[in-house]
PDB file of C-alpha atoms in Angstrom:
ATOM      1  CA  MET A   1     -18.469 -29.607 -17.516  1.00  0.00           C
ATOM      2  CA  ASN A   2     -14.772 -28.836 -17.202  1.00  0.00           C
ATOM      3  CA  THR A   3     -14.374 -25.156 -18.632  1.00  0.00           C
ATOM      4  CA  LEU A   4     -17.777 -24.439 -16.308  1.00  0.00           C
ATOM      5  CA  LYS A   5     -15.562 -26.078 -13.325  1.00  0.00           C
ATOM      6  CA  LYS A   6     -12.811 -24.208 -14.082  1.00  0.00           C
ATOM      7  CA  ILE A   7     -15.371 -20.906 -14.866  1.00  0.00           C
ATOM      8  CA  SER A   8     -17.216 -21.597 -11.143  1.00  0.00           C
ATOM      9  CA  PHE A   9     -13.364 -21.331  -9.860  1.00  0.00           C
ATOM     10  CA  GLY A  10     -12.608 -18.466 -11.003  1.00  0.00           C
ATOM     11  CA  ALA A  11     -15.664 -16.941 -10.141  1.00  0.00           C
ATOM     12  CA  PHE A  12     -15.593 -17.859  -6.554  1.00  0.00           C
ATOM     13  CA  ALA A  13     -12.367 -16.225  -6.000  1.00  0.00           C
ATOM     14  CA  PHE A  14     -13.900 -13.033  -7.631  1.00  0.00           C
ATOM     15  CA  ILE A  15     -16.901 -12.927  -5.785  1.00  0.00           C
ATOM     16  CA  PHE A  16     -14.608 -13.947  -2.277  1.00  0.00           C
ATOM     17  CA  GLY A  17     -12.556 -11.099  -3.322  1.00  0.00           C
ATOM     18  CA  LEU A  18     -15.386  -8.457  -3.667  1.00  0.00           C
ATOM     19  CA  THR A  19     -16.735  -9.723  -0.384  1.00  0.00           C
ATOM     20  CA  LEU A  20     -13.508  -9.480   1.596  1.00  0.00           C
ATOM     21  CA  VAL A  21     -13.489  -5.495   0.324  1.00  0.00           C
ATOM     22  CA  LEU A  22     -17.146  -4.942   1.177  1.00  0.00           C
ATOM     23  CA  THR A  23     -16.698  -6.320   4.809  1.00  0.00           C
ATOM     24  CA  GLN A  24     -13.318  -4.524   5.406  1.00  0.00           C
ATOM     25  CA  SER A  25     -12.740  -1.116   5.885  1.00  0.00           C
ATOM     26  CA  ALA A  26      -9.959  -0.390   3.277  1.00  0.00           C
ATOM     27  CA  PHE A  27      -8.543   2.712   3.856  1.00  0.00           C
ATOM     28  CA  LYS A  28     -10.569   4.408   6.738  1.00  0.00           C
ATOM     29  CA  PRO A  29     -10.631   3.167  10.235  1.00  0.00           C
ATOM     30  CA  VAL A  30     -13.865   3.117  11.881  1.00  0.00           C
ATOM     31  CA  GLY A  31     -13.818   6.058  13.647  1.00  0.00           C
ATOM     32  CA  ILE A  32     -14.362   4.977  17.339  1.00  0.00           C
ATOM     33  CA  LEU A  33     -12.452   2.010  17.234  1.00  0.00           C
ATOM     34  CA  ALA A  34      -9.321   3.705  15.778  1.00  0.00           C
ATOM     35  CA  ASN A  35      -9.505   6.127  18.509  1.00  0.00           C
ATOM     36  CA  LEU A  36      -9.488   3.771  21.232  1.00  0.00           C
ATOM     37  CA  LYS A  37      -6.622   2.141  19.684  1.00  0.00           C
ATOM     38  CA  ARG A  38      -4.336   4.967  19.485  1.00  0.00           C
ATOM     39  CA  SER A  39      -1.660   5.978  22.198  1.00  0.00           C
ATOM     40  CA  PRO A  40      -0.949   9.648  21.271  1.00  0.00           C
ATOM     41  CA  VAL A  41       2.204  11.274  21.478  1.00  0.00           C
ATOM     42  CA  THR A  42       3.156  15.275  21.335  1.00  0.00           C
ATOM     43  CA  LEU A  43       6.542  15.931  20.247  1.00  0.00           C
ATOM     44  CA  ASN A  44       7.559  19.317  19.770  1.00  0.00           C
ATOM     45  CA  TYR A  45       9.935  21.086  16.876  1.00  0.00           C
ATOM     46  CA  GLN A  46      13.208  21.348  17.551  1.00  0.00           C
ATOM     47  CA  SER A  47      14.630  23.316  14.321  1.00  0.00           C
ATOM     48  CA  SER A  48      14.982  27.138  14.153  1.00  0.00           C
ATOM     49  CA  ASP A  49      15.010  26.122  10.277  1.00  0.00           C
ATOM     50  CA  PHE A  50      11.215  26.367   8.835  1.00  0.00           C
ATOM     51  CA  SER A  51      12.303  25.386   5.200  1.00  0.00           C
ATOM     52  CA  GLN A  52      10.026  22.702   3.417  1.00  0.00           C
ATOM     53  CA  THR A  53      12.938  20.061   4.145  1.00  0.00           C
ATOM     54  CA  GLU A  54      13.438  20.374   7.817  1.00  0.00           C
ATOM     55  CA  VAL A  55       9.862  20.763   8.754  1.00  0.00           C
ATOM     56  CA  GLU A  56       9.049  17.756   7.209  1.00  0.00           C
ATOM     57  CA  LYS A  57      12.090  15.890   8.466  1.00  0.00           C
ATOM     58  CA  GLU A  58      11.163  13.680  11.316  1.00  0.00           C
ATOM     59  CA  SER A  59      14.378  14.079  13.641  1.00  0.00           C
ATOM     60  CA  ASN A  60      13.493  17.603  14.218  1.00  0.00           C
ATOM     61  CA  TRP A  61      10.712  16.276  15.825  1.00  0.00           C
ATOM     62  CA  THR A  62      11.076  15.001  19.737  1.00  0.00           C
ATOM     63  CA  THR A  63       9.305  14.903  23.082  1.00  0.00           C
ATOM     64  CA  ALA A  64      11.729  17.459  24.401  1.00  0.00           C
ATOM     65  CA  SER A  65      10.124  20.001  25.499  1.00  0.00           C
ATOM     66  CA  ASN A  66      10.216  23.516  23.460  1.00  0.00           C
ATOM     67  CA  PRO A  67       9.620  26.938  25.227  1.00  0.00           C
ATOM     68  CA  GLU A  68       7.917  28.437  22.250  1.00  0.00           C
ATOM     69  CA  THR A  69       4.217  28.690  22.789  1.00  0.00           C
ATOM     70  CA  CYS A  70       1.428  27.360  20.305  1.00  0.00           C
ATOM     71  CA  ASP A  71      -1.032  29.458  19.292  1.00  0.00           C
ATOM     72  CA  ASN A  72      -2.173  27.876  16.312  1.00  0.00           C
ATOM     73  CA  THR A  73      -1.157  30.360  13.643  1.00  0.00           C
ATOM     74  CA  ASP A  74      -0.141  28.785  10.396  1.00  0.00           C
ATOM     75  CA  GLN A  75       3.349  30.083   9.662  1.00  0.00           C
ATOM     76  CA  VAL A  76       5.926  27.667  11.707  1.00  0.00           C
ATOM     77  CA  PRO A  77       5.877  24.170  13.091  1.00  0.00           C
ATOM     78  CA  CYS A  78       4.876  23.859  17.217  1.00  0.00           C
ATOM     79  CA  THR A  79       3.602  20.600  18.504  1.00  0.00           C
ATOM     80  CA  ILE A  80       1.794  17.615  17.096  1.00  0.00           C
ATOM     81  CA  THR A  81      -0.166  14.724  18.544  1.00  0.00           C
ATOM     82  CA  ILE A  82       0.679  11.387  17.175  1.00  0.00           C
ATOM     83  CA  ASP A  83      -0.306   7.852  18.125  1.00  0.00           C
ATOM     84  CA  ASN A  84       3.010   5.932  18.897  1.00  0.00           C
ATOM     85  CA  SER A  85       3.113   3.354  16.412  1.00  0.00           C
ATOM     86  CA  TYR A  86       5.087   6.460  14.098  1.00  0.00           C
ATOM     87  CA  VAL A  87       7.260   7.325  17.196  1.00  0.00           C
ATOM     88  CA  SER A  88      10.586   5.468  18.479  1.00  0.00           C
ATOM     89  CA  GLY A  89      12.779   6.173  21.692  1.00  0.00           C
ATOM     90  CA  GLY A  90      11.046   9.603  21.614  1.00  0.00           C
ATOM     91  CA  VAL A  91      11.996  10.100  17.772  1.00  0.00           C
ATOM     92  CA  LEU A  92       9.346  10.632  15.337  1.00  0.00           C
ATOM     93  CA  GLN A  93      10.001   8.153  12.546  1.00  0.00           C
ATOM     94  CA  ASN A  94      10.005   8.511   9.253  1.00  0.00           C
ATOM     95  CA  THR A  95       6.661   6.343   8.390  1.00  0.00           C
ATOM     96  CA  ALA A  96       4.774   9.730   9.952  1.00  0.00           C
ATOM     97  CA  GLY A  97       5.203  10.905   6.586  1.00  0.00           C
ATOM     98  CA  LEU A  98       4.893  14.391   7.728  1.00  0.00           C
ATOM     99  CA  VAL A  99       3.823  17.067   5.066  1.00  0.00           C
ATOM    100  CA  ALA A 100       4.445  20.858   5.231  1.00  0.00           C
ATOM    101  CA  ALA A 101       2.874  23.820   3.975  1.00  0.00           C
ATOM    102  CA  HIS A 102       4.081  27.145   2.992  1.00  0.00           C
ATOM    103  CA  ASN A 103       3.115  30.085   4.082  1.00  0.00           C
ATOM    104  CA  SER A 104       3.922  32.772   1.611  1.00  0.00           C
ATOM    105  CA  LEU A 105       3.347  36.106   3.540  1.00  0.00           C
ATOM    106  CA  THR A 106       6.530  34.794   6.161  1.00  0.00           C
ATOM    107  CA  ASP A 107       7.795  32.613   3.550  1.00  0.00           C
ATOM    108  CA  THR A 108       7.917  29.885   6.298  1.00  0.00           C
ATOM    109  CA  TYR A 109       6.561  26.148   5.983  1.00  0.00           C
ATOM    110  CA  TYR A 110       3.769  24.383   9.295  1.00  0.00           C
ATOM    111  CA  ILE A 111       2.683  21.190   9.613  1.00  0.00           C
ATOM    112  CA  ASP A 112      -0.195  20.113   7.507  1.00  0.00           C
ATOM    113  CA  ARG A 113      -1.057  16.838   7.381  1.00  0.00           C
ATOM    114  CA  SER A 114       0.690  12.999   7.966  1.00  0.00           C
ATOM    115  CA  GLU A 115       0.600   9.423   7.530  1.00  0.00           C
ATOM    116  CA  ASP A 116      -1.628   9.528  10.844  1.00  0.00           C
ATOM    117  CA  GLU A 117      -4.972  10.838   9.894  1.00  0.00           C
ATOM    118  CA  LEU A 118      -4.935  11.656  13.022  1.00  0.00           C
ATOM    119  CA  MET A 119      -2.434  13.601  13.723  1.00  0.00           C
ATOM    120  CA  GLU A 120      -3.402  16.862  16.103  1.00  0.00           C
ATOM    121  CA  LYS A 121      -1.613  19.470  15.137  1.00  0.00           C
ATOM    122  CA  THR A 122      -0.577  22.789  16.439  1.00  0.00           C
ATOM    123  CA  ASN A 123       1.451  25.569  14.580  1.00  0.00           C
ATOM    124  CA  ARG A 124       2.452  28.844  16.166  1.00  0.00           C
ATOM    125  CA  ALA A 125       3.332  32.643  14.950  1.00  0.00           C
ATOM    126  CA  GLN A 126       6.871  33.166  13.833  1.00  0.00           C
TER     127      GLN A 126
ATOM    128  CA  MET B   1      -2.111 -39.545 -13.141  1.00  0.00           C
ATOM    129  CA  LYS B   2      -1.911 -38.218  -9.575  1.00  0.00           C
ATOM    130  CA  THR B   3       0.783 -35.755 -10.317  1.00  0.00           C
ATOM    131  CA  LEU B   4      -1.478 -34.488 -13.020  1.00  0.00           C
ATOM    132  CA  LYS B   5      -4.231 -33.836 -10.822  1.00  0.00           C
ATOM    133  CA  ASN B   6      -1.834 -32.084  -8.065  1.00  0.00           C
ATOM    134  CA  ARG B   7      -0.229 -30.246 -10.514  1.00  0.00           C
ATOM    135  CA  ASP B   8      -3.637 -29.002 -12.034  1.00  0.00           C
ATOM    136  CA  LEU B   9      -5.034 -28.584  -8.407  1.00  0.00           C
ATOM    137  CA  ALA B  10      -2.135 -26.319  -7.078  1.00  0.00           C
ATOM    138  CA  ILE B  11      -2.514 -23.818 -10.401  1.00  0.00           C
ATOM    139  CA  ARG B  12      -6.727 -23.568  -9.502  1.00  0.00           C
ATOM    140  CA  ILE B  13      -5.795 -23.216  -6.004  1.00  0.00           C
ATOM    141  CA  ILE B  14      -2.531 -20.531  -6.205  1.00  0.00           C
ATOM    142  CA  THR B  15      -4.256 -18.476  -9.139  1.00  0.00           C
ATOM    143  CA  SER B  16      -7.731 -18.839  -6.801  1.00  0.00           C
ATOM    144  CA  LEU B  17      -5.308 -17.694  -3.982  1.00  0.00           C
ATOM    145  CA  LEU B  18      -4.307 -14.596  -6.680  1.00  0.00           C
ATOM    146  CA  ILE B  19      -7.704 -13.801  -8.261  1.00  0.00           C
ATOM    147  CA  VAL B  20      -8.287 -12.963  -4.954  1.00  0.00           C
ATOM    148  CA  LEU B  21      -5.444 -10.597  -3.833  1.00  0.00           C
ATOM    149  CA  TRP B  22      -6.423  -8.148  -6.945  1.00  0.00           C
ATOM    150  CA  VAL B  23     -10.087  -8.515  -6.639  1.00  0.00           C
ATOM    151  CA  TYR B  24      -8.955  -6.960  -3.010  1.00  0.00           C
ATOM    152  CA  THR B  25      -6.586  -4.521  -3.625  1.00  0.00           C
ATOM    153  CA  ALA B  26      -8.542  -3.138  -6.529  1.00  0.00           C
ATOM    154  CA  GLY B  27     -11.989  -2.909  -4.987  1.00  0.00           C
ATOM    155  CA  SER B  28      -9.475  -1.440  -1.346  1.00  0.00           C
ATOM    156  CA  LYS B  29      -8.444   1.514  -3.338  1.00  0.00           C
ATOM    157  CA  LEU B  30     -12.074   1.821  -5.678  1.00  0.00           C
ATOM    158  CA  MET B  31     -14.075   1.550  -2.193  1.00  0.00           C
ATOM    159  CA  ASP B  32     -12.502   4.916  -1.033  1.00  0.00           C
ATOM    160  CA  PHE B  33     -11.107   6.717  -3.719  1.00  0.00           C
ATOM    161  CA  PRO B  34     -10.308  10.066  -2.652  1.00  0.00           C
ATOM    162  CA  ASP B  35      -8.333   8.180   0.503  1.00  0.00           C
ATOM    163  CA  PHE B  36      -6.283   6.304  -2.418  1.00  0.00           C
ATOM    164  CA  LYS B  37      -5.936   9.086  -3.926  1.00  0.00           C
ATOM    165  CA  ASN B  38      -4.659  11.651  -0.978  1.00  0.00           C
ATOM    166  CA  GLN B  39      -2.767   8.409   0.100  1.00  0.00           C
ATOM    167  CA  LEU B  40      -1.411   7.638  -3.231  1.00  0.00           C
ATOM    168  CA  ARG B  41       0.084  11.674  -3.494  1.00  0.00           C
ATOM    169  CA  LEU B  42       2.385  10.955  -0.031  1.00  0.00           C
ATOM    170  CA  GLN B  43       4.485   8.501  -2.023  1.00  0.00           C
ATOM    171  CA  HIS B  44       7.207   9.264  -3.790  1.00  0.00           C
ATOM    172  CA  PHE B  45       5.877   9.679  -7.448  1.00  0.00           C
ATOM    173  CA  SER B  46       5.614  13.213  -9.613  1.00  0.00           C
ATOM    174  CA  GLU B  47       1.995  14.711 -10.046  1.00  0.00           C
ATOM    175  CA  THR B  48       1.840  13.420 -13.170  1.00  0.00           C
ATOM    176  CA  THR B  49       3.075  10.225 -12.388  1.00  0.00           C
ATOM    177  CA  SER B  50       0.783   9.451  -9.539  1.00  0.00           C
ATOM    178  CA  SER B  51      -2.445  11.111 -12.159  1.00  0.00           C
ATOM    179  CA  ILE B  52      -1.482   7.362 -14.037  1.00  0.00           C
ATOM    180  CA  LEU B  53      -1.188   5.482 -11.355  1.00  0.00           C
ATOM    181  CA  ILE B  54      -4.301   6.538  -9.642  1.00  0.00           C
ATOM    182  CA  ILE B  55      -6.198   5.055 -12.866  1.00  0.00           C
ATOM    183  CA  ALA B  56      -3.494   2.423 -13.851  1.00  0.00           C
ATOM    184  CA  LEU B  57      -2.826   0.846 -10.209  1.00  0.00           C
ATOM    185  CA  PRO B  58      -6.265  -0.447  -9.993  1.00  0.00           C
ATOM    186  CA  LEU B  59      -7.703  -1.190 -13.612  1.00  0.00           C
ATOM    187  CA  THR B  60      -4.423  -2.941 -13.954  1.00  0.00           C
ATOM    188  CA  GLU B  61      -5.058  -5.192 -10.908  1.00  0.00           C
ATOM    189  CA  LEU B  62      -8.752  -5.660 -12.047  1.00  0.00           C
ATOM    190  CA  ILE B  63      -8.067  -6.727 -15.683  1.00  0.00           C
ATOM    191  CA  THR B  64      -5.020  -9.371 -13.975  1.00  0.00           C
ATOM    192  CA  ALA B  65      -8.250 -10.624 -11.592  1.00  0.00           C
ATOM    193  CA  VAL B  66     -10.393 -11.413 -14.740  1.00  0.00           C
ATOM    194  CA  LEU B  67      -7.387 -12.409 -16.894  1.00  0.00           C
ATOM    195  CA  LEU B  68      -6.730 -15.021 -14.324  1.00  0.00           C
ATOM    196  CA  ALA B  69     -10.627 -16.117 -13.567  1.00  0.00           C
ATOM    197  CA  THR B  70     -10.736 -17.297 -17.632  1.00  0.00           C
ATOM    198  CA  LYS B  71      -9.340 -19.240 -20.049  1.00  0.00           C
ATOM    199  CA  TYR B  72      -6.440 -16.328 -20.468  1.00  0.00           C
ATOM    200  CA  HIS B  73      -4.842 -16.954 -16.606  1.00  0.00           C
ATOM    201  CA  LYS B  74      -1.851 -17.689 -18.541  1.00  0.00           C
ATOM    202  CA  HIS B  75      -1.327 -13.875 -19.645  1.00  0.00           C
ATOM    203  CA  GLY B  76      -2.604 -13.019 -15.680  1.00  0.00           C
ATOM    204  CA  LEU B  77      -0.494 -15.099 -13.609  1.00  0.00           C
ATOM    205  CA  LYS B  78       2.520 -13.156 -16.157  1.00  0.00           C
ATOM    206  CA  ILE B  79       1.104  -9.483 -15.280  1.00  0.00           C
ATOM    207  CA  SER B  80       0.615 -10.125 -11.680  1.00  0.00           C
ATOM    208  CA  LEU B  81       3.897 -11.637 -11.405  1.00  0.00           C
ATOM    209  CA  ILE B  82       5.387  -8.377 -13.165  1.00  0.00           C
ATOM    210  CA  LEU B  83       2.593  -6.425 -10.528  1.00  0.00           C
ATOM    211  CA  LEU B  84       4.116  -8.905  -7.445  1.00  0.00           C
ATOM    212  CA  THR B  85       7.868  -7.868  -8.523  1.00  0.00           C
ATOM    213  CA  ILE B  86       6.983  -4.127  -8.963  1.00  0.00           C
ATOM    214  CA  PHE B  87       5.611  -3.948  -5.345  1.00  0.00           C
ATOM    215  CA  THR B  88       8.325  -5.768  -3.223  1.00  0.00           C
ATOM    216  CA  GLY B  89      10.955  -4.417  -5.488  1.00  0.00           C
ATOM    217  CA  TYR B  90       8.976  -1.013  -4.221  1.00  0.00           C
ATOM    218  CA  ILE B  91       8.695  -2.120  -0.067  1.00  0.00           C
ATOM    219  CA  ILE B  92      12.684  -3.197  -1.160  1.00  0.00           C
ATOM    220  CA  LEU B  93      13.710   0.170  -1.739  1.00  0.00           C
ATOM    221  CA  ILE B  94      11.794   1.992   0.903  1.00  0.00           C
ATOM    222  CA  LEU B  95      13.196  -0.953   3.534  1.00  0.00           C
ATOM    223  CA  SER B  96      16.983   0.149   2.338  1.00  0.00           C
ATOM    224  CA  GLY B  97      16.307   3.456   3.342  1.00  0.00           C
ATOM    225  CA  TYR B  98      16.570   4.271  -0.406  1.00  0.00           C
ATOM    226  CA  TYR B  99      13.533   7.033   0.389  1.00  0.00           C
ATOM    227  CA  ILE B 100      14.250   9.260   3.263  1.00  0.00           C
ATOM    228  CA  LYS B 101      10.567   9.617   4.030  1.00  0.00           C
ATOM    229  CA  ALA B 102       8.712   6.092   3.902  1.00  0.00           C
ATOM    230  CA  PRO B 103       4.963   6.802   3.660  1.00  0.00           C
ATOM    231  CA  CYS B 104       1.797   5.235   4.082  1.00  0.00           C
ATOM    232  CA  SER B 105       1.536   1.323   3.182  1.00  0.00           C
ATOM    233  CA  CYS B 106      -1.374   1.361   0.742  1.00  0.00           C
ATOM    234  CA  GLY B 107      -4.274  -0.977   0.428  1.00  0.00           C
ATOM    235  CA  GLY B 108      -6.850  -1.819   2.569  1.00  0.00           C
ATOM    236  CA  VAL B 109      -6.011  -4.177   5.708  1.00  0.00           C
ATOM    237  CA  LEU B 110      -2.021  -4.907   4.231  1.00  0.00           C
ATOM    238  CA  LYS B 111      -1.900  -0.999   5.759  1.00  0.00           C
ATOM    239  CA  PHE B 112      -1.901  -2.520   9.235  1.00  0.00           C
ATOM    240  CA  LEU B 113       0.783  -4.934   8.462  1.00  0.00           C
ATOM    241  CA  GLY B 114       4.031  -2.331   8.313  1.00  0.00           C
ATOM    242  CA  TRP B 115       6.163  -2.380   5.817  1.00  0.00           C
ATOM    243  CA  ARG B 116       8.073  -5.443   6.815  1.00  0.00           C
ATOM    244  CA  LEU B 117       5.531  -7.818   7.239  1.00  0.00           C
ATOM    245  CA  HIS B 118       3.708  -6.521   3.756  1.00  0.00           C
ATOM    246  CA  LEU B 119       7.453  -7.444   2.696  1.00  0.00           C
ATOM    247  CA  LEU B 120       7.093 -11.124   3.761  1.00  0.00           C
ATOM    248  CA  PHE B 121       3.070 -10.974   2.486  1.00  0.00           C
ATOM    249  CA  ASN B 122       4.897 -10.089  -1.211  1.00  0.00           C
ATOM    250  CA  LEU B 123       7.467 -12.509  -0.961  1.00  0.00           C
ATOM    251  CA  PHE B 124       4.719 -15.597  -0.369  1.00  0.00           C
ATOM    252  CA  PHE B 125       2.482 -14.264  -3.102  1.00  0.00           C
ATOM    253  CA  LEU B 126       5.766 -13.621  -5.364  1.00  0.00           C
ATOM    254  CA  SER B 127       6.453 -17.028  -4.521  1.00  0.00           C
ATOM    255  CA  ILE B 128       3.323 -19.002  -5.485  1.00  0.00           C
ATOM    256  CA  ASN B 129       3.099 -16.610  -8.750  1.00  0.00           C
ATOM    257  CA  ILE B 130       6.142 -17.954  -9.436  1.00  0.00           C
ATOM    258  CA  LEU B 131       5.323 -21.413  -8.666  1.00  0.00           C
ATOM    259  CA  ALA B 132       2.316 -21.327 -10.798  1.00  0.00           C
ATOM    260  CA  LEU B 133       3.681 -20.138 -13.982  1.00  0.00           C
ATOM    261  CA  TYR B 134       6.061 -23.101 -13.758  1.00  0.00           C
ATOM    262  CA  LEU B 135       3.986 -25.672 -12.950  1.00  0.00           C
ATOM    263  CA  PHE B 136       1.390 -23.889 -16.098  1.00  0.00           C
ATOM    264  CA  THR B 137       4.922 -24.387 -18.440  1.00  0.00           C
ATOM    265  CA  THR B 138       5.821 -27.582 -17.307  1.00  0.00           C
ATOM    266  CA  LYS B 139       2.061 -29.017 -18.171  1.00  0.00           C
ATOM    267  CA  GLU B 140       1.653 -27.364 -21.246  1.00  0.00           C
ATOM    268  CA  ARG B 141       4.899 -29.006 -22.775  1.00  0.00           C
ATOM    269  CA  ARG B 142       4.080 -32.261 -21.258  1.00  0.00           C
ATOM    270  CA  GLN B 143       1.063 -31.776 -23.415  1.00  0.00           C
ATOM    271  CA  GLY B 144       2.612 -30.411 -26.488  1.00  0.00           C
ATOM    272  CA  LYS B 145       5.016 -33.832 -26.600  1.00  0.00           C
ATOM    273  CA  SER B 146       1.761 -35.895 -25.815  1.00  0.00           C
ATOM    274  CA  ASP B 147       0.182 -34.508 -29.072  1.00  0.00           C
TER     275      ASP B 147
END
């Protein structure tokens, strides 16, 4: 009886954990709700260095204006629109987890993705 | 007698909480496996390490939960302690600025906590894990003495 009680306790906890998993949206936020909760901020790339390290460096992305025209060509970074939770004092925080991709033709890096799955990015021609 | 009952109850409650924790974190990873793979790649590990962790992490968490739910719960408590120590250490490294980038805080609703709250969350479970092991060890010693 005691063994049964012990097993039941553990089994109950196991089932409860499974229930939590099934009722929660674990990794992907619910689309509409996620969008409603967002406060997007547009940031511009401020450096003339298009190496991977610099493109992924969050301090190079600020709300300060940039005269470059973003033509949506994946050569060098231009602007990103990201959730406000990744921005502080007009500067992108390192929690944004920027990831750059390489353009082999121009041997430069442009913005590919970030921690914010709903981030919008616009690159430009060099 | 009442102390013994309270101790057993405390061990049972803590073990149950840890089972829920590990089932939830493992289940969350497995429920959305492609996303878990992508988010693991954003962490500070090499490709090889990420490939190993993709399988090893949820598997170890599940095994830990199963051990905790069976008569081998002492082993489960030990593995749980190791896992929590590693995860907590990783968060401390991130918060201390050891890593330049601080990518996602993966794992279900824990993703929405942010790193600081995630650290508090981990410290809580680490504390109760240690407590459960301590209570279990003292219980075994008493039983050994009374035998």
